[in-house]
Short mmCIF file of C-alpha atoms and ligand atoms in Angstrom, two decimals:
data_model
loop_
_atom_site.label_atom_id
_atom_site.label_comp_id
_atom_site.label_asym_id
_atom_site.label_seq_id
_atom_site.Cartn_x
_atom_site.Cartn_y
_atom_site.Cartn_z
CA MET A 1 -8.73 14.65 6.82
CA LYS A 2 -7.28 17.74 5.43
CA ILE A 3 -3.55 17.61 4.41
CA LYS A 4 -1.64 20.47 6.08
CA SER A 5 1.90 19.37 5.86
CA ALA A 6 3.66 16.47 3.58
CA ASP A 7 7.11 15.73 4.32
CA PHE A 8 10.11 14.04 2.74
CA VAL A 9 11.96 12.28 6.01
CA VAL A 10 14.01 9.98 5.11
CA SER A 11 14.76 6.99 2.23
CA ASN A 12 17.08 3.66 2.79
CA SER A 13 16.64 -0.24 1.94
CA ASN A 14 17.75 -0.74 5.77
CA VAL A 15 14.69 -1.05 8.02
CA ALA A 16 17.00 -0.65 10.76
CA GLN A 17 17.75 3.36 10.06
CA CYS A 18 13.76 4.03 9.29
CA PRO A 19 12.34 6.65 11.95
CA THR A 20 11.76 5.53 15.17
CA GLU A 21 9.51 8.22 16.32
CA PRO A 22 6.56 6.00 17.69
CA ILE A 23 3.73 7.69 15.45
CA PRO A 24 0.73 5.42 13.18
CA GLU A 25 2.40 4.30 10.12
CA TYR A 26 0.77 3.21 6.97
CA ALA A 27 2.60 1.16 4.23
CA PHE A 28 2.04 1.23 0.46
CA ILE A 29 2.73 -2.18 -1.40
CA GLY A 30 1.79 -3.88 -4.38
CA ARG A 31 3.78 -4.86 -7.70
CA SER A 32 5.96 -2.77 -9.56
CA ASN A 33 4.07 0.22 -12.04
CA VAL A 34 0.98 -1.01 -10.01
CA GLY A 35 0.45 2.89 -9.02
CA LYS A 36 2.18 3.07 -5.28
CA SER A 37 3.67 6.56 -5.52
CA SER A 38 0.99 8.21 -7.97
CA LEU A 39 -1.29 6.85 -5.17
CA ILE A 40 0.90 8.61 -2.66
CA ASN A 41 0.99 12.09 -4.46
CA MET A 42 -2.70 12.25 -5.13
CA LEU A 43 -3.70 11.81 -1.36
CA THR A 44 -1.18 14.03 -0.26
CA GLN A 45 -1.99 16.30 -3.27
CA ARG A 46 1.94 17.29 -4.06
CA LYS A 47 2.39 16.50 -7.62
CA ASN A 48 5.86 15.13 -6.92
CA LEU A 49 6.70 14.35 -3.21
CA ALA A 50 7.07 10.08 -4.57
CA LYS A 51 8.66 9.60 -7.34
CA THR A 52 6.65 7.76 -10.48
CA SER A 53 7.26 6.57 -13.43
CA GLY A 54 6.31 4.95 -16.49
CA ARG A 55 9.05 1.98 -16.03
CA PRO A 56 8.29 -1.02 -13.35
CA GLY A 57 10.60 -0.43 -10.84
CA LYS A 58 11.06 3.51 -9.99
CA THR A 59 11.05 3.20 -6.33
CA GLN A 60 14.02 1.22 -5.16
CA LEU A 61 13.67 2.12 -1.47
CA ILE A 62 12.02 2.28 2.07
CA ASN A 63 10.71 6.34 1.73
CA HIS A 64 9.18 7.68 4.85
CA PHE A 65 6.57 10.75 4.59
CA LYS A 66 5.53 12.52 7.68
CA ILE A 67 2.10 14.03 7.67
CA ASN A 68 0.27 16.77 9.10
CA ASN A 69 3.36 15.95 11.45
CA ASN A 70 1.50 12.96 13.26
CA TRP A 71 2.00 10.18 10.71
CA PHE A 72 4.03 8.28 8.50
CA LEU A 73 3.19 7.29 5.23
CA VAL A 74 5.64 4.74 3.51
CA ASP A 75 6.26 4.40 -0.44
CA LEU A 76 7.70 0.69 -0.73
CA PRO A 77 9.52 -0.99 -4.39
CA GLY A 78 7.38 -3.30 -5.89
CA TYR A 79 7.84 -6.80 -4.50
CA GLY A 80 8.29 -9.81 -6.49
CA TYR A 81 11.10 -9.21 -8.21
CA ALA A 82 13.45 -10.47 -6.01
CA ARG A 83 15.59 -13.92 -8.11
CA VAL A 84 14.05 -16.90 -7.12
CA SER A 85 16.24 -19.94 -7.57
CA LYS A 86 14.17 -23.47 -7.53
CA LYS A 87 16.03 -24.13 -4.41
CA ASP A 88 14.76 -20.80 -2.73
CA LYS A 89 11.21 -20.42 -3.16
CA LYS A 90 10.96 -16.42 -1.29
CA VAL A 91 9.77 -14.65 -3.98
CA PHE A 92 9.61 -10.94 -1.40
CA GLN A 93 12.50 -8.92 -1.20
CA LYS A 94 14.06 -9.86 2.32
CA TYR A 95 14.22 -5.93 3.14
CA ILE A 96 10.50 -5.48 2.20
CA THR A 97 9.57 -8.18 4.80
CA ASP A 98 12.33 -7.11 7.02
CA TYR A 99 10.13 -3.76 6.65
CA PHE A 100 6.89 -5.37 8.20
CA LEU A 101 7.92 -7.83 10.76
CA SER A 102 9.92 -4.68 12.76
CA ARG A 103 7.56 -1.71 12.18
CA SER A 104 5.64 -2.01 14.99
CA GLN A 105 3.88 1.86 14.80
CA LEU A 106 2.77 0.19 11.51
CA LEU A 107 -1.26 0.19 11.74
CA SER A 108 -2.07 -1.06 8.50
CA ALA A 109 -0.46 -1.61 4.90
CA PHE A 110 -2.21 -0.89 1.57
CA VAL A 111 -1.83 -3.74 -0.96
CA LEU A 112 -2.94 -2.12 -4.24
CA ILE A 113 -3.99 -4.01 -7.10
CA ASP A 114 -4.46 -3.10 -10.75
CA ILE A 115 -7.83 -3.05 -11.24
CA ARG A 116 -8.02 -4.68 -14.50
CA HIS A 117 -5.99 -7.86 -13.74
CA GLU A 118 -6.98 -10.96 -12.68
CA PRO A 119 -5.70 -12.48 -9.16
CA GLN A 120 -2.12 -13.00 -9.46
CA PRO A 121 -0.28 -15.64 -7.92
CA VAL A 122 2.54 -13.00 -6.16
CA ASP A 123 -0.18 -10.61 -4.76
CA LEU A 124 -2.15 -13.04 -3.58
CA GLN A 125 0.96 -14.89 -2.12
CA PHE A 126 1.82 -11.76 -0.33
CA MET A 127 -1.77 -10.62 0.97
CA GLN A 128 -1.71 -14.46 2.54
CA TRP A 129 1.94 -13.55 4.13
CA LEU A 130 0.44 -10.42 5.81
CA GLY A 131 -2.21 -12.53 7.22
CA GLU A 132 -0.19 -15.45 8.59
CA HIS A 133 1.97 -12.80 10.28
CA GLU A 134 -1.01 -11.02 11.56
CA ILE A 135 -0.20 -7.48 9.71
CA PRO A 136 -3.73 -5.77 8.86
CA PHE A 137 -3.86 -4.95 5.58
CA SER A 138 -6.55 -3.28 3.36
CA ILE A 139 -6.95 -3.94 -0.61
CA ILE A 140 -6.75 -0.67 -2.82
CA PHE A 141 -7.56 -1.00 -6.02
CA THR A 142 -5.74 1.40 -8.62
CA LYS A 143 -6.59 2.65 -12.27
CA ALA A 144 -9.69 2.74 -11.73
CA ASP A 145 -10.17 5.26 -14.78
CA LYS A 146 -8.90 2.80 -17.25
CA LEU A 147 -12.68 0.79 -16.70
CA LYS A 148 -16.18 1.59 -17.36
CA PRO A 149 -18.25 1.65 -14.14
CA ASN A 150 -19.98 -1.46 -14.61
CA ALA A 151 -16.67 -3.05 -15.83
CA ILE A 152 -14.95 -2.01 -12.77
CA LYS A 153 -17.71 -3.62 -10.35
CA ARG A 154 -17.36 -6.99 -12.14
CA HIS A 155 -13.67 -6.78 -11.70
CA VAL A 156 -13.90 -5.87 -7.87
CA GLU A 157 -16.53 -8.62 -7.53
CA ALA A 158 -14.69 -11.33 -9.51
CA TYR A 159 -11.16 -10.58 -7.19
CA LEU A 160 -13.27 -10.74 -4.45
CA LYS A 161 -14.94 -14.18 -4.78
CA ILE A 162 -11.13 -15.37 -5.30
CA LEU A 163 -9.94 -14.03 -2.34
CA THR A 164 -13.16 -15.58 -0.73
CA GLU A 165 -12.69 -18.73 -1.83
CA GLU A 166 -8.96 -18.85 -1.88
CA VAL A 167 -7.59 -17.36 0.68
CA TRP A 168 -9.86 -15.92 3.64
CA GLU A 169 -13.16 -16.04 4.85
CA GLU A 170 -14.29 -12.71 4.50
CA ALA A 171 -12.70 -10.35 2.13
CA PRO A 172 -10.77 -7.44 2.91
CA ASN A 173 -11.73 -4.03 3.47
CA ASN A 174 -11.23 -2.65 0.10
CA PHE A 175 -10.99 1.46 -1.97
CA ILE A 176 -11.24 1.77 -5.78
CA THR A 177 -9.51 4.66 -7.05
CA SER A 178 -7.93 6.56 -9.80
CA SER A 179 -4.94 8.62 -8.78
CA LEU A 180 -6.08 10.37 -12.25
CA ARG A 181 -9.35 11.28 -11.40
CA HIS A 182 -8.74 11.64 -7.56
CA THR A 183 -10.92 8.84 -6.87
CA GLY A 184 -11.18 7.12 -3.69
CA ARG A 185 -9.03 10.00 -1.82
CA ASP A 186 -11.42 10.96 0.87
CA GLU A 187 -12.55 7.48 1.85
CA ILE A 188 -9.08 6.37 2.53
CA LEU A 189 -7.50 9.20 4.61
CA ASP A 190 -10.99 8.73 6.30
CA TYR A 191 -10.39 5.84 6.90
CA ILE A 192 -6.59 6.48 8.29
CA ASP A 193 -8.11 9.14 10.27
CA ALA A 194 -9.96 7.20 12.25
CA ILE A 195 -7.33 4.63 13.00
CA ASN A 196 -5.06 7.30 13.94
CA LYS A 197 -8.18 9.02 16.42
CA ASP A 198 -8.24 5.31 18.31
CA TYR A 199 -4.37 5.62 18.60
CA TYR A 200 -3.96 8.89 19.98
CA GLN A 201 -7.04 8.06 22.12
CA GLN A 202 -5.70 5.24 23.48
CA LYS A 203 -2.88 6.91 24.28
CA GLY A 204 -4.53 9.57 26.14
CA LEU A 205 -3.02 12.19 23.52
P1 GTP B 1 7.42 1.04 -8.70
O1 GTP B 1 7.91 2.47 -8.12
O2 GTP B 1 8.36 1.09 -9.86
O3 GTP B 1 7.08 -0.12 -8.30
O4 GTP B 1 5.41 1.87 -9.27
P2 GTP B 1 4.77 2.53 -8.51
O5 GTP B 1 3.61 1.15 -8.16
O6 GTP B 1 4.89 3.47 -7.51
O7 GTP B 1 4.04 3.12 -9.63
P3 GTP B 1 3.66 5.16 -9.96
O8 GTP B 1 2.84 5.63 -9.63
O9 GTP B 1 5.16 5.20 -10.45
O10 GTP B 1 3.37 4.57 -11.53
C1 GTP B 1 3.63 3.62 -12.75
C2 GTP B 1 2.72 3.88 -13.46
O11 GTP B 1 0.72 3.67 -13.91
C3 GTP B 1 3.09 5.60 -14.29
O12 GTP B 1 2.99 5.86 -16.13
C4 GTP B 1 1.87 6.38 -13.65
O13 GTP B 1 1.30 7.44 -14.59
C5 GTP B 1 0.33 5.28 -14.05
N1 GTP B 1 -0.74 5.40 -13.23
C6 GTP B 1 -0.90 5.29 -11.64
N2 GTP B 1 -1.82 5.53 -11.39
C7 GTP B 1 -2.57 6.01 -12.38
C8 GTP B 1 -4.09 5.38 -12.21
O14 GTP B 1 -4.87 5.58 -11.42
N3 GTP B 1 -4.43 5.69 -13.96
C9 GTP B 1 -4.01 5.56 -14.81
N4 GTP B 1 -4.60 5.72 -16.18
N5 GTP B 1 -2.33 5.78 -14.55
C10 GTP B 1 -1.96 5.54 -13.81
MG1 MG B 2 6.86 3.82 -6.72
#
């Protein structure tokens, strides 16, 4: 898919105020600093469309970007930063879970995982939560430039093995990316394009 336009639409913390237009939507989610905003800039080839930072917690709101005038890309804050008391075990911020539960136009989520790290409970819990709510998602491994090719293979295989042993019967669809080197861009955009085409075909458009 060619990106002809990428426009910021709105930021907010209230899901009720997100755009209502019934066009396909894709959300990028993961721990803070994993590279969500950088990936959005890489995919859209816009340097500063989504704000990035070396310090965790840069993205604080639900940010809608309209791409090619016919689909939304959504940049979300990192999850897992809500205060967790012993009594209240909720790990994910309410407006993030509200977002996923209320956006019927969301065709797929992308859960970003730093390719260098071992599976972390918060990521596994979030994927499990998505599964329980029947929200389709793919995994995007980020920062692949930080590892050599054989280490990339080893890390991804180990990660998917744990997922299939502990969480799922089948490993989720996954992509290996580097925003620094523009790795994985075509694969993700082609994947989104195929889903969009199905969506518009079913609508007879
Ligand atoms: P929050 O908004 O805080 O949740 O973070 P985020 O997930 O949006 O991360 P962001 O895109 O702001 O990137 C965090 C840091 O990781 C920045 O310093 C980026 O430059 C760096 N980074 C992101 N992607 C890559 C990548 O592919 N390779 C390398 N080497 N660094 C990356
Ligand atoms: Mg961000």
